[in-house]
Amino acid sequence: MALDEVELATLNVPDEPRMRARLAELTHPGGVELQPADTYEARDPSGFVIVTVNKSAKVTKVRIRPRWTDHIRPEAFPAALYNTYVTALQRALAVELAHRPRTPPHTPAPDAGLLDTAELSVDEFLSRTRARREAINARYDEIRRGQQAPPAEFHEVRSPLGYLTLRMRGGGPMALNGDPHALDNPSEEVLGEDALQLFVRAGLGVAGQARPTPERATRGSANQADDEYFSEFNVLKDED
C-alpha cells in the first residue's frame, strides 16, 4: 500500500520520553532531519545490514556489507534483516506523515439522536428512528461476521536460493527464518540479492536488474547504525 493512501493526516505519538526519543531516531538519524524522499534507508545496529524501501513501502534494495559475519552471527542474521526492514518501513511512514500538511479539524455534523424530537413530525421521527436502528443492526452484523470469520492462515515464502524463508499471515510478514549453516557460505551480494528477491516473491519488494555474482569483497569500515527497530510504532498489521 502506498504511503500516500494512509488516511492519517498527522502523526500522533504519546508524549512519553522514550517514545519521543525513538521517533527522533527515525526522523532525525544522526541529528539530521529527513525530508520526504523517493526512498528511505535503515541499518541494523552493527551497520552491516542495509535495507531500502520506496514511498510505496516496497523493498528496493538489500545490501549486506563485506565481513558481516564478523559482527553478526549467521543464526542472528534473519532477525537482523527483518528488524532492519521494519525500521525502514517505520522511517518512511514517520517522515511522510510528519511532513504531511495539517488539515483543519473536522467538525462532525450534529447527531440526529440529539435533536429535539418535539420539533419533528411523527412520520419524520419514525423515519429517523428506523434509519438509526437499521444502521446499528448493520454494524452489529458486521462485527459478528468479523468475529466468526476464520483467522488468516500462515504460509511461507522461500527466497530463490533458499537461504531465507519469510513467514506470512494475511498478506503481512510475521517473521524471517534461515539456515545458519547455509547463511555462512554465500557472498554478500548474492545474499543481498536473494533477500531482495524474497521480498519480491512475497509481494513486498520491487524487482531490480540482475547483478553478477561477485568475489567476496574485502572488509569495509562500519557506518553508524539504527538501533533495534521501533517496536512501539506499529506499522505492520494484518490486512482486514
Coordinates of N, CA and C in Angstrom, one line a residue:
M1 N 0.8 -1.2 0.0 CA 0.0 0.0 0.0 C 0.9 1.2 0.0
A2 N 0.6 2.2 -0.9 CA 1.4 3.4 -1.0 C 1.2 4.2 0.3
L3 N 2.2 4.9 0.7 CA 2.1 5.7 1.9 C 1.1 6.9 1.8
D4 N 1.0 7.4 0.5 CA 0.1 8.5 0.3 C -1.4 8.1 0.4
E5 N -1.6 6.8 0.6 CA -3.0 6.3 0.7 C -3.4 6.2 2.2
V6 N -2.4 6.4 3.1 CA -2.7 6.3 4.5 C -3.6 7.5 4.9
E7 N -4.7 7.2 5.6 CA -5.7 8.2 5.9 C -5.3 9.2 7.0
L8 N -4.3 8.8 7.9 CA -3.9 9.7 8.9 C -3.3 11.0 8.4
A9 N -3.8 12.1 8.9 CA -3.3 13.4 8.4 C -2.1 13.9 9.3
T10 N -2.1 13.4 10.5 CA -1.0 13.8 11.4 C -0.4 12.6 12.1
L11 N 0.7 12.8 12.7 CA 1.4 11.7 13.4 C 1.2 11.9 14.9
N12 N 0.4 11.1 15.5 CA 0.2 11.3 16.9 C 1.0 10.3 17.7
V13 N 1.9 10.7 18.5 CA 2.8 9.9 19.3 C 2.6 10.2 20.8
P14 N 2.4 9.3 21.6 CA 2.2 9.6 23.1 C 3.4 10.4 23.6
D15 N 3.1 11.4 24.4 CA 4.1 12.3 24.9 C 4.8 11.7 26.1
E16 N 5.7 10.7 25.7 CA 6.5 9.9 26.7 C 7.9 10.0 26.2
P17 N 8.9 10.2 27.1 CA 10.2 10.5 26.6 C 10.8 9.4 25.7
R18 N 10.6 8.1 26.1 CA 11.2 7.0 25.3 C 10.6 7.0 23.9
M19 N 9.3 7.2 23.8 CA 8.7 7.2 22.5 C 9.1 8.3 21.7
R20 N 9.3 9.5 22.3 CA 9.7 10.7 21.5 C 11.2 10.4 21.1
A21 N 12.0 9.8 21.9 CA 13.4 9.5 21.5 C 13.4 8.6 20.3
R22 N 12.6 7.6 20.3 CA 12.6 6.6 19.2 C 12.1 7.3 17.9
L23 N 11.1 8.1 18.1 CA 10.6 8.8 16.9 C 11.7 9.7 16.3
A24 N 12.5 10.4 17.2 CA 13.6 11.2 16.8 C 14.6 10.4 16.0
E25 N 14.9 9.2 16.4 CA 15.8 8.3 15.8 C 15.4 8.0 14.3
L26 N 14.1 7.9 14.2 CA 13.5 7.6 12.8 C 13.6 8.8 11.9
T27 N 13.2 9.9 12.4 CA 13.1 11.1 11.6 C 14.3 12.0 11.6
H28 N 15.2 11.8 12.6 CA 16.4 12.6 12.6 C 17.6 11.7 12.9
P29 N 17.9 10.8 12.0 CA 19.1 9.9 12.3 C 20.4 10.8 12.2
G30 N 21.2 10.6 13.2 CA 22.5 11.4 13.3 C 22.2 12.9 13.5
G31 N 21.0 13.2 14.0 CA 20.7 14.6 14.3 C 20.3 15.4 13.1
V32 N 20.2 14.8 11.9 CA 19.8 15.4 10.7 C 18.3 15.1 10.3
E33 N 17.5 16.1 10.2 CA 16.1 15.9 9.9 C 15.9 15.4 8.4
L34 N 15.2 14.3 8.3 CA 15.0 13.7 7.0 C 13.8 14.4 6.4
Q35 N 13.9 14.6 5.1 CA 12.8 15.2 4.3 C 12.1 14.1 3.5
P36 N 10.9 14.3 3.1 CA 10.2 13.3 2.2 C 11.1 13.0 1.0
A37 N 11.2 11.7 0.7 CA 12.1 11.3 -0.4 C 11.5 10.1 -1.2
D38 N 12.1 9.7 -2.3 CA 11.6 8.6 -3.0 C 11.9 7.3 -2.3
T39 N 13.1 7.2 -1.6 CA 13.4 6.0 -0.9 C 13.9 6.4 0.5
Y40 N 13.8 5.4 1.4 CA 14.2 5.5 2.8 C 15.1 4.3 3.2
E41 N 16.2 4.6 3.9 CA 17.1 3.5 4.3 C 17.2 3.3 5.8
A42 N 17.4 2.1 6.2 CA 17.7 1.8 7.6 C 18.8 0.8 7.7
R43 N 19.5 0.8 8.8 CA 20.6 -0.1 9.1 C 20.4 -0.9 10.4
D44 N 20.9 -2.0 10.5 CA 20.9 -2.8 11.7 C 21.9 -2.2 12.7
P45 N 21.8 -2.6 14.0 CA 22.8 -2.0 15.0 C 24.2 -2.1 14.6
S46 N 24.6 -3.2 13.9 CA 26.0 -3.3 13.5 C 26.4 -2.4 12.3
G47 N 25.4 -2.0 11.5 CA 25.7 -1.2 10.3 C 26.0 -2.1 9.1
F48 N 25.9 -3.4 9.2 CA 26.3 -4.3 8.1 C 25.1 -4.8 7.3
V49 N 23.9 -4.5 7.7 CA 22.7 -4.9 7.0 C 21.9 -3.6 6.7
I50 N 21.7 -3.3 5.4 CA 21.1 -2.1 5.0 C 19.9 -2.4 4.1
V51 N 18.7 -1.9 4.4 CA 17.5 -2.1 3.7 C 16.9 -0.8 3.2
T52 N 16.6 -0.7 1.9 CA 16.0 0.5 1.4 C 14.6 0.2 0.9
V53 N 13.6 1.1 1.2 CA 12.3 0.9 0.8 C 11.9 2.2 0.0
N54 N 10.9 2.1 -0.8 CA 10.4 3.3 -1.5 C 9.1 3.8 -0.8
K55 N 8.5 4.9 -1.4 CA 7.4 5.5 -0.8 C 6.2 4.6 -0.8
S56 N 6.2 3.6 -1.6 CA 5.1 2.6 -1.6 C 5.3 1.5 -0.7
A57 N 6.3 1.6 0.2 CA 6.6 0.6 1.3 C 7.1 -0.7 0.7
K58 N 7.7 -0.6 -0.5 CA 8.3 -1.8 -1.1 C 9.8 -1.8 -1.0
V59 N 10.4 -2.9 -0.7 CA 11.9 -3.0 -0.7 C 12.5 -2.9 -2.1
T60 N 13.4 -2.0 -2.2 CA 14.1 -1.8 -3.5 C 15.5 -2.3 -3.5
K61 N 16.1 -2.4 -2.3 CA 17.5 -2.9 -2.2 C 17.8 -3.4 -0.8
V62 N 18.6 -4.5 -0.8 CA 19.1 -5.1 0.4 C 20.6 -5.2 0.2
R63 N 21.3 -4.5 1.0 CA 22.8 -4.5 0.9 C 23.4 -5.2 2.2
I64 N 24.3 -6.1 2.0 CA 25.0 -6.8 3.1 C 26.5 -6.4 2.9
R65 N 27.0 -5.7 3.9 CA 28.4 -5.3 3.8 C 29.4 -6.4 4.0
P66 N 30.5 -6.4 3.4 CA 31.6 -7.4 3.5 C 31.9 -7.7 4.9
R67 N 32.3 -9.0 5.2 CA 32.7 -9.4 6.5 C 31.6 -9.2 7.6
W68 N 30.3 -9.4 7.2 CA 29.2 -9.2 8.1 C 29.3 -10.2 9.2
T69 N 29.8 -11.4 8.9 CA 29.8 -12.5 9.9 C 30.8 -12.2 11.0
D70 N 31.6 -11.2 10.9 CA 32.5 -10.8 12.0 C 31.7 -10.0 13.0
H71 N 30.5 -9.6 12.7 CA 29.7 -8.7 13.5 C 28.3 -9.3 13.9
I72 N 27.8 -10.2 13.0 CA 26.5 -10.8 13.2 C 26.6 -12.3 13.1
R73 N 26.2 -13.0 14.0 CA 26.2 -14.5 13.9 C 25.2 -14.9 12.8
P74 N 25.5 -15.9 12.1 CA 24.6 -16.4 11.0 C 23.2 -16.7 11.5
E75 N 23.1 -17.3 12.7 CA 21.8 -17.6 13.2 C 21.0 -16.3 13.6
A76 N 21.7 -15.2 13.8 CA 21.0 -14.0 14.1 C 20.7 -13.1 12.9
F77 N 21.2 -13.5 11.7 CA 21.1 -12.7 10.5 C 19.6 -12.5 10.1
P78 N 18.8 -13.6 10.1 CA 17.4 -13.4 9.7 C 16.6 -12.3 10.5
A79 N 16.8 -12.4 11.9 CA 16.2 -11.4 12.7 C 16.7 -10.0 12.5
A80 N 18.0 -9.9 12.2 CA 18.6 -8.6 11.9 C 18.1 -8.0 10.7
L81 N 17.9 -8.8 9.6 CA 17.4 -8.3 8.4 C 15.9 -8.0 8.5
Y82 N 15.1 -8.8 9.2 CA 13.7 -8.5 9.4 C 13.5 -7.2 10.2
N83 N 14.2 -7.0 11.3 CA 14.1 -5.8 12.1 C 14.5 -4.5 11.3
T84 N 15.6 -4.7 10.5 CA 16.0 -3.6 9.7 C 14.9 -3.2 8.6
Y85 N 14.3 -4.2 8.1 CA 13.2 -4.0 7.1 C 12.1 -3.2 7.8
V86 N 11.7 -3.6 9.0 CA 10.6 -3.0 9.7 C 11.0 -1.5 10.0
T87 N 12.3 -1.3 10.4 CA 12.7 0.1 10.7 C 12.6 0.9 9.5
A88 N 13.0 0.4 8.3 CA 12.9 1.2 7.1 C 11.5 1.6 6.8
L89 N 10.5 0.6 7.0 CA 9.1 1.0 6.8 C 8.7 2.0 7.8
Q90 N 9.1 1.9 9.1 CA 8.7 2.9 10.1 C 9.2 4.2 9.8
R91 N 10.5 4.3 9.3 CA 11.1 5.6 8.9 C 10.3 6.2 7.8
A92 N 10.0 5.4 6.8 CA 9.3 6.0 5.6 C 7.9 6.6 6.1
L93 N 7.2 5.8 6.9 CA 5.9 6.3 7.3 C 6.0 7.5 8.2
A94 N 7.0 7.5 9.2 CA 7.2 8.6 10.1 C 7.5 9.9 9.4
V95 N 8.4 9.8 8.4 CA 8.8 11.0 7.7 C 7.7 11.5 6.9
E96 N 7.0 10.6 6.1 CA 5.9 11.1 5.3 C 4.8 11.7 6.1
L97 N 4.4 11.1 7.2 CA 3.3 11.7 8.0 C 3.7 12.9 8.7
A98 N 5.0 13.0 9.2 CA 5.4 14.2 9.9 C 5.4 15.4 9.0
H99 N 5.6 15.2 7.7 CA 5.6 16.4 6.7 C 4.3 16.5 6.0
R100 N 3.3 15.8 6.3 CA 2.0 15.9 5.6 C 1.3 17.2 6.1
P101 N 0.8 18.0 5.2 CA 0.1 19.3 5.6 C -1.0 19.0 6.5
R102 N -1.1 19.8 7.5 CA -2.2 19.7 8.5 C -3.5 20.1 7.9
T103 N -4.5 19.4 8.2 CA -5.9 19.8 7.7 C -6.7 20.4 8.9
P104 N -7.6 21.3 8.6 CA -8.4 21.8 9.6 C -9.2 20.7 10.3
P105 N -9.4 20.9 11.6 CA -10.1 19.9 12.4 C -11.5 19.7 11.8
H106 N -12.0 18.5 11.7 CA -13.3 18.2 11.1 C -14.3 18.4 12.2
T107 N -15.4 19.2 11.9 CA -16.5 19.4 12.9 C -17.6 18.4 12.5
P108 N -17.8 17.4 13.3 CA -18.9 16.4 13.0 C -20.3 17.1 12.9
A109 N -21.0 16.5 12.0 CA -22.4 17.0 11.9 C -23.2 16.6 13.2
P110 N -24.2 17.4 13.6 CA -25.0 17.1 14.8 C -25.6 15.8 14.6
D111 N -25.6 15.0 15.7 CA -26.2 13.7 15.8 C -27.7 13.9 15.8
A112 N -28.3 13.1 14.8 CA -29.8 13.2 14.7 C -30.4 12.8 16.0
G113 N -29.7 11.9 16.8 CA -30.3 11.5 18.0 C -30.3 12.6 19.1
L114 N -29.6 13.7 18.9 CA -29.6 14.8 19.8 C -30.6 15.8 19.5
L115 N -31.3 15.7 18.4 CA -32.3 16.7 18.0 C -33.5 16.6 19.0
D116 N -34.1 17.8 19.1 CA -35.3 17.8 20.0 C -36.4 17.1 19.2
T117 N -36.9 16.0 19.7 CA -37.9 15.2 18.9 C -39.2 16.0 18.9
A118 N -39.4 17.0 19.7 CA -40.6 17.7 19.7 C -40.8 18.6 18.5
E119 N -39.6 18.8 17.8 CA -39.6 19.6 16.6 C -39.9 18.8 15.4
L120 N -40.0 17.5 15.5 CA -40.2 16.6 14.4 C -41.6 16.1 14.3
S121 N -42.0 15.9 13.0 CA -43.3 15.3 12.8 C -43.3 13.9 13.2
V122 N -44.4 13.2 13.4 CA -44.5 11.8 13.7 C -43.8 11.0 12.6
D123 N -44.1 11.3 11.4 CA -43.5 10.5 10.3 C -42.0 10.7 10.2
E124 N -41.5 11.9 10.4 CA -40.1 12.1 10.4 C -39.4 11.5 11.6
F125 N -40.0 11.5 12.7 CA -39.4 10.9 13.9 C -39.3 9.4 13.7
L126 N -40.4 8.7 13.1 CA -40.4 7.3 12.9 C -39.3 6.9 11.8
S127 N -39.2 7.8 10.8 CA -38.2 7.5 9.8 C -36.8 7.6 10.3
R128 N -36.5 8.6 11.1 CA -35.2 8.8 11.7 C -34.9 7.6 12.6
T129 N -35.8 7.2 13.4 CA -35.6 6.1 14.4 C -35.4 4.8 13.7
R130 N -36.1 4.6 12.6 CA -35.9 3.3 11.8 C -34.6 3.3 11.1
A131 N -34.1 4.4 10.6 CA -32.8 4.5 9.9 C -31.7 4.3 10.9
R132 N -31.9 4.9 12.1 CA -30.8 4.7 13.1 C -30.8 3.2 13.6
R133 N -31.9 2.6 13.8 CA -32.0 1.2 14.2 C -31.3 0.3 13.2
E134 N -31.6 0.6 11.9 CA -31.1 -0.3 10.8 C -29.5 -0.1 10.7
A135 N -29.1 1.1 11.0 CA -27.6 1.4 10.9 C -26.9 0.6 12.1
I136 N -27.5 0.6 13.3 CA -27.0 -0.1 14.4 C -27.0 -1.6 14.1
N137 N -28.1 -2.1 13.6 CA -28.1 -3.5 13.3 C -27.1 -3.9 12.3
A138 N -26.9 -3.1 11.3 CA -26.0 -3.4 10.2 C -24.5 -3.5 10.8
R139 N -24.2 -2.5 11.7 CA -22.9 -2.5 12.3 C -22.7 -3.7 13.2
Y140 N -23.8 -4.1 13.9 CA -23.7 -5.3 14.7 C -23.4 -6.5 13.9
D141 N -24.2 -6.7 12.8 CA -23.9 -7.8 11.9 C -22.5 -7.8 11.3
E142 N -22.0 -6.7 11.0 CA -20.6 -6.6 10.5 C -19.6 -7.1 11.5
I143 N -19.8 -6.6 12.8 CA -18.9 -7.1 13.9 C -19.0 -8.6 14.1
R144 N -20.2 -9.1 14.1 CA -20.5 -10.5 14.3 C -19.8 -11.3 13.2
R145 N -19.9 -10.9 11.9 CA -19.3 -11.6 10.8 C -17.8 -11.6 11.0
G146 N -17.2 -10.5 11.4 CA -15.8 -10.4 11.6 C -15.3 -11.4 12.7
Q147 N -16.1 -11.5 13.8 CA -15.8 -12.4 14.9 C -15.9 -13.9 14.4
Q148 N -16.8 -14.2 13.5 CA -17.0 -15.5 13.1 C -16.0 -15.9 11.9
A149 N -15.4 -14.9 11.3 CA -14.5 -15.3 10.2 C -13.3 -16.0 10.7
P150 N -12.9 -17.1 9.9 CA -11.7 -17.8 10.3 C -10.5 -17.0 10.2
P151 N -9.5 -17.1 11.2 CA -8.3 -16.3 11.1 C -7.5 -16.6 9.9
A152 N -6.8 -15.6 9.4 CA -5.9 -15.8 8.2 C -4.9 -16.9 8.5
E153 N -4.6 -17.8 7.5 CA -3.7 -18.8 7.7 C -2.3 -18.4 7.5
F154 N -1.3 -19.0 8.1 CA 0.1 -18.8 7.9 C 0.5 -19.4 6.6
H155 N 1.5 -18.8 5.9 CA 2.1 -19.5 4.8 C 3.5 -19.0 4.7
E156 N 4.4 -19.7 4.0 CA 5.8 -19.4 4.0 C 6.2 -19.1 2.5
V157 N 7.1 -18.1 2.4 CA 7.7 -17.8 1.1 C 9.2 -18.0 1.2
R158 N 9.8 -18.8 0.3 CA 11.2 -19.0 0.3 C 11.9 -18.2 -0.8
S159 N 13.1 -17.8 -0.4 CA 13.9 -17.0 -1.3 C 14.4 -17.9 -2.5
P160 N 14.7 -17.3 -3.7 CA 15.1 -18.1 -4.8 C 16.2 -19.2 -4.5
L161 N 17.2 -18.8 -3.8 CA 18.3 -19.7 -3.5 C 18.1 -20.4 -2.2
G162 N 17.0 -20.2 -1.5 CA 16.7 -21.0 -0.3 C 17.4 -20.6 1.0
Y163 N 18.1 -19.4 1.0 CA 18.8 -19.0 2.2 C 17.8 -18.5 3.2
L164 N 16.7 -18.0 2.8 CA 15.8 -17.3 3.8 C 14.3 -17.8 3.5
T165 N 13.5 -17.8 4.6 CA 12.1 -18.1 4.5 C 11.3 -17.1 5.3
L166 N 10.3 -16.5 4.6 CA 9.5 -15.4 5.2 C 8.2 -16.0 5.6
R167 N 7.8 -15.9 6.9 CA 6.6 -16.4 7.4 C 5.5 -15.3 7.2
M168 N 4.4 -15.6 6.6 CA 3.4 -14.6 6.2 C 2.0 -15.0 6.9
R169 N 1.2 -14.0 7.1 CA -0.1 -14.2 7.6 C -1.0 -13.0 7.1
G170 N -2.1 -13.4 6.4 CA -3.0 -12.3 5.9 C -2.3 -11.3 5.0
G171 N -1.3 -11.7 4.3 CA -0.6 -10.8 3.4 C 0.5 -10.0 4.0
G172 N 0.7 -10.1 5.3 CA 1.7 -9.4 6.0 C 2.8 -10.3 6.6
P173 N 4.0 -9.8 6.6 CA 5.2 -10.6 7.2 C 5.1 -10.7 8.7
M174 N 5.4 -11.9 9.2 CA 5.4 -12.1 10.6 C 6.8 -12.4 11.2
A175 N 7.6 -13.1 10.4 CA 9.0 -13.5 10.9 C 9.8 -13.9 9.7
L176 N 11.1 -13.9 9.9 CA 12.1 -14.3 8.9 C 13.0 -15.4 9.5
N177 N 13.1 -16.5 8.8 CA 14.0 -17.6 9.2 C 15.0 -17.9 8.2
G178 N 16.0 -18.6 8.6 CA 17.1 -19.1 7.7 C 17.9 -20.2 8.3
D179 N 18.7 -20.8 7.5 CA 19.6 -21.9 7.9 C 20.9 -21.3 8.2
P180 N 21.4 -21.3 9.5 CA 22.6 -20.7 9.9 C 23.8 -21.3 9.1
H181 N 23.8 -22.6 8.8 CA 24.9 -23.2 8.1 C 25.0 -22.7 6.6
A182 N 23.8 -22.6 6.0 CA 23.8 -22.1 4.6 C 24.1 -20.6 4.6
L183 N 23.7 -19.8 5.6 CA 23.9 -18.4 5.6 C 25.4 -18.0 5.7
D184 N 26.2 -18.9 6.2 CA 27.6 -18.7 6.4 C 28.4 -18.8 5.1
N185 N 27.8 -19.2 4.0 CA 28.5 -19.6 2.8 C 28.4 -18.5 1.6
P186 N 27.3 -17.9 1.4 CA 27.2 -17.1 0.2 C 28.0 -15.8 0.3
S187 N 28.3 -15.2 -0.8 CA 28.9 -13.8 -0.8 C 27.9 -12.8 -0.4
E188 N 28.4 -11.7 0.0 CA 27.4 -10.6 0.5 C 26.4 -10.2 -0.6
E189 N 26.9 -10.0 -1.8 CA 26.0 -9.5 -2.9 C 25.0 -10.6 -3.2
V190 N 25.4 -11.9 -3.2 CA 24.5 -13.0 -3.5 C 23.4 -13.0 -2.5
L191 N 23.8 -12.9 -1.2 CA 22.9 -13.0 -0.1 C 21.9 -11.8 -0.1
G192 N 22.4 -10.6 -0.4 CA 21.6 -9.4 -0.5 C 20.6 -9.5 -1.6
E193 N 21.0 -10.0 -2.8 CA 20.1 -10.2 -3.9 C 19.0 -11.3 -3.6
D194 N 19.5 -12.3 -3.0 CA 18.5 -13.4 -2.6 C 17.5 -12.8 -1.6
A195 N 17.9 -12.0 -0.7 CA 17.0 -11.4 0.3 C 16.0 -10.4 -0.5
L196 N 16.5 -9.7 -1.4 CA 15.6 -8.8 -2.1 C 14.6 -9.6 -2.9
Q197 N 15.0 -10.6 -3.6 CA 14.1 -11.4 -4.4 C 13.0 -12.1 -3.5
L198 N 13.4 -12.4 -2.2 CA 12.4 -12.9 -1.3 C 11.3 -12.0 -1.1
F199 N 11.6 -10.7 -0.8 CA 10.6 -9.7 -0.6 C 9.8 -9.5 -1.9
V200 N 10.4 -9.6 -3.1 CA 9.7 -9.5 -4.3 C 8.7 -10.7 -4.4
R201 N 9.1 -11.9 -4.1 CA 8.2 -13.0 -4.2 C 7.0 -12.9 -3.2
A202 N 7.3 -12.3 -2.1 CA 6.2 -12.1 -1.1 C 5.3 -10.9 -1.4
G203 N 5.6 -10.2 -2.5 CA 4.8 -9.0 -2.8 C 5.2 -7.8 -2.0
L204 N 6.3 -7.8 -1.4 CA 6.8 -6.7 -0.5 C 8.0 -6.0 -1.1
G205 N 8.4 -6.3 -2.3 CA 9.6 -5.7 -2.9 C 9.4 -5.4 -4.4
V206 N 10.3 -4.7 -4.9 CA 10.4 -4.3 -6.3 C 11.6 -5.0 -7.0
A207 N 11.3 -5.7 -8.0 CA 12.4 -6.4 -8.7 C 13.4 -5.5 -9.4
G208 N 14.7 -5.7 -9.3 CA 15.7 -4.9 -10.0 C 16.4 -5.7 -11.0
Q209 N 17.3 -5.1 -11.6 CA 18.1 -5.8 -12.7 C 19.0 -6.8 -12.0
A210 N 19.2 -7.9 -12.6 CA 20.0 -9.0 -12.1 C 21.5 -8.5 -12.1
R211 N 22.2 -8.8 -11.0 CA 23.6 -8.4 -10.8 C 24.4 -9.6 -10.9
P212 N 25.6 -9.5 -11.4 CA 26.5 -10.7 -11.5 C 27.0 -11.1 -10.1
T213 N 27.4 -12.3 -9.9 CA 27.9 -12.8 -8.6 C 29.3 -12.4 -8.4
P214 N 29.6 -11.5 -7.4 CA 31.0 -11.0 -7.3 C 31.8 -11.9 -6.4
E215 N 33.1 -11.7 -6.4 CA 34.0 -12.3 -5.5 C 33.8 -11.7 -4.1
R216 N 34.1 -12.4 -3.1 CA 33.9 -11.9 -1.7 C 34.8 -10.7 -1.5
A217 N 34.1 -9.6 -1.1 CA 34.8 -8.3 -1.0 C 35.7 -8.2 0.2
T218 N 36.6 -7.2 0.3 CA 37.4 -7.0 1.5 C 36.6 -6.3 2.6
R219 N 37.1 -6.3 3.7 CA 36.4 -5.7 4.9 C 36.3 -4.2 4.7
G220 N 35.1 -3.6 5.0 CA 34.9 -2.2 4.9 C 34.7 -1.6 6.3
S221 N 34.7 -0.3 6.4 CA 34.5 0.3 7.7 C 33.1 0.4 8.0
A222 N 32.7 0.3 9.3 CA 31.3 0.3 9.7 C 30.8 1.7 9.8
N223 N 29.5 1.8 9.3 CA 28.8 3.1 9.4 C 27.9 3.1 10.7
Q224 N 27.5 4.3 11.0 CA 26.6 4.4 12.2 C 25.3 3.7 11.8
A225 N 24.7 3.0 12.8 CA 23.6 2.1 12.5 C 22.4 2.6 13.3
D226 N 21.2 2.2 12.8 CA 20.0 2.4 13.6 C 20.0 1.4 14.8
D227 N 19.3 1.8 15.8 CA 19.1 0.9 16.9 C 18.1 -0.1 16.5
E228 N 17.8 -1.1 17.4 CA 16.8 -2.1 17.1 C 15.5 -1.4 16.8
Y229 N 14.7 -2.0 16.0 CA 13.5 -1.3 15.4 C 12.5 -0.8 16.4
F230 N 11.8 0.2 16.0 CA 10.9 1.0 16.9 C 9.7 0.2 17.1
S231 N 9.6 -0.8 18.1 CA 8.6 -1.8 18.1 C 7.2 -1.1 18.5
E232 N 7.3 0.0 19.3 CA 6.0 0.6 19.7 C 5.3 1.3 18.6
F233 N 6.1 1.7 17.5 CA 5.4 2.4 16.4 C 4.9 1.4 15.4
N234 N 3.6 1.1 15.5 CA 3.1 0.0 14.8 C 2.8 0.3 13.3
V235 N 3.6 -0.3 12.4 CA 3.3 -0.1 11.0 C 2.7 -1.4 10.4
L236 N 3.3 -2.5 10.7 CA 2.8 -3.8 10.1 C 1.6 -4.2 10.9
K237 N 0.6 -4.6 10.1 CA -0.6 -5.1 10.7 C -1.2 -6.0 9.7
D238 N -2.0 -7.0 10.2 CA -2.7 -7.9 9.4 C -3.7 -7.1 8.5
E239 N -3.9 -7.5 7.3 CA -4.9 -6.9 6.5 C -6.2 -7.4 6.9
D240 N -7.2 -6.5 6.8 CA -8.5 -6.9 7.2 C -9.1 -7.9 6.2

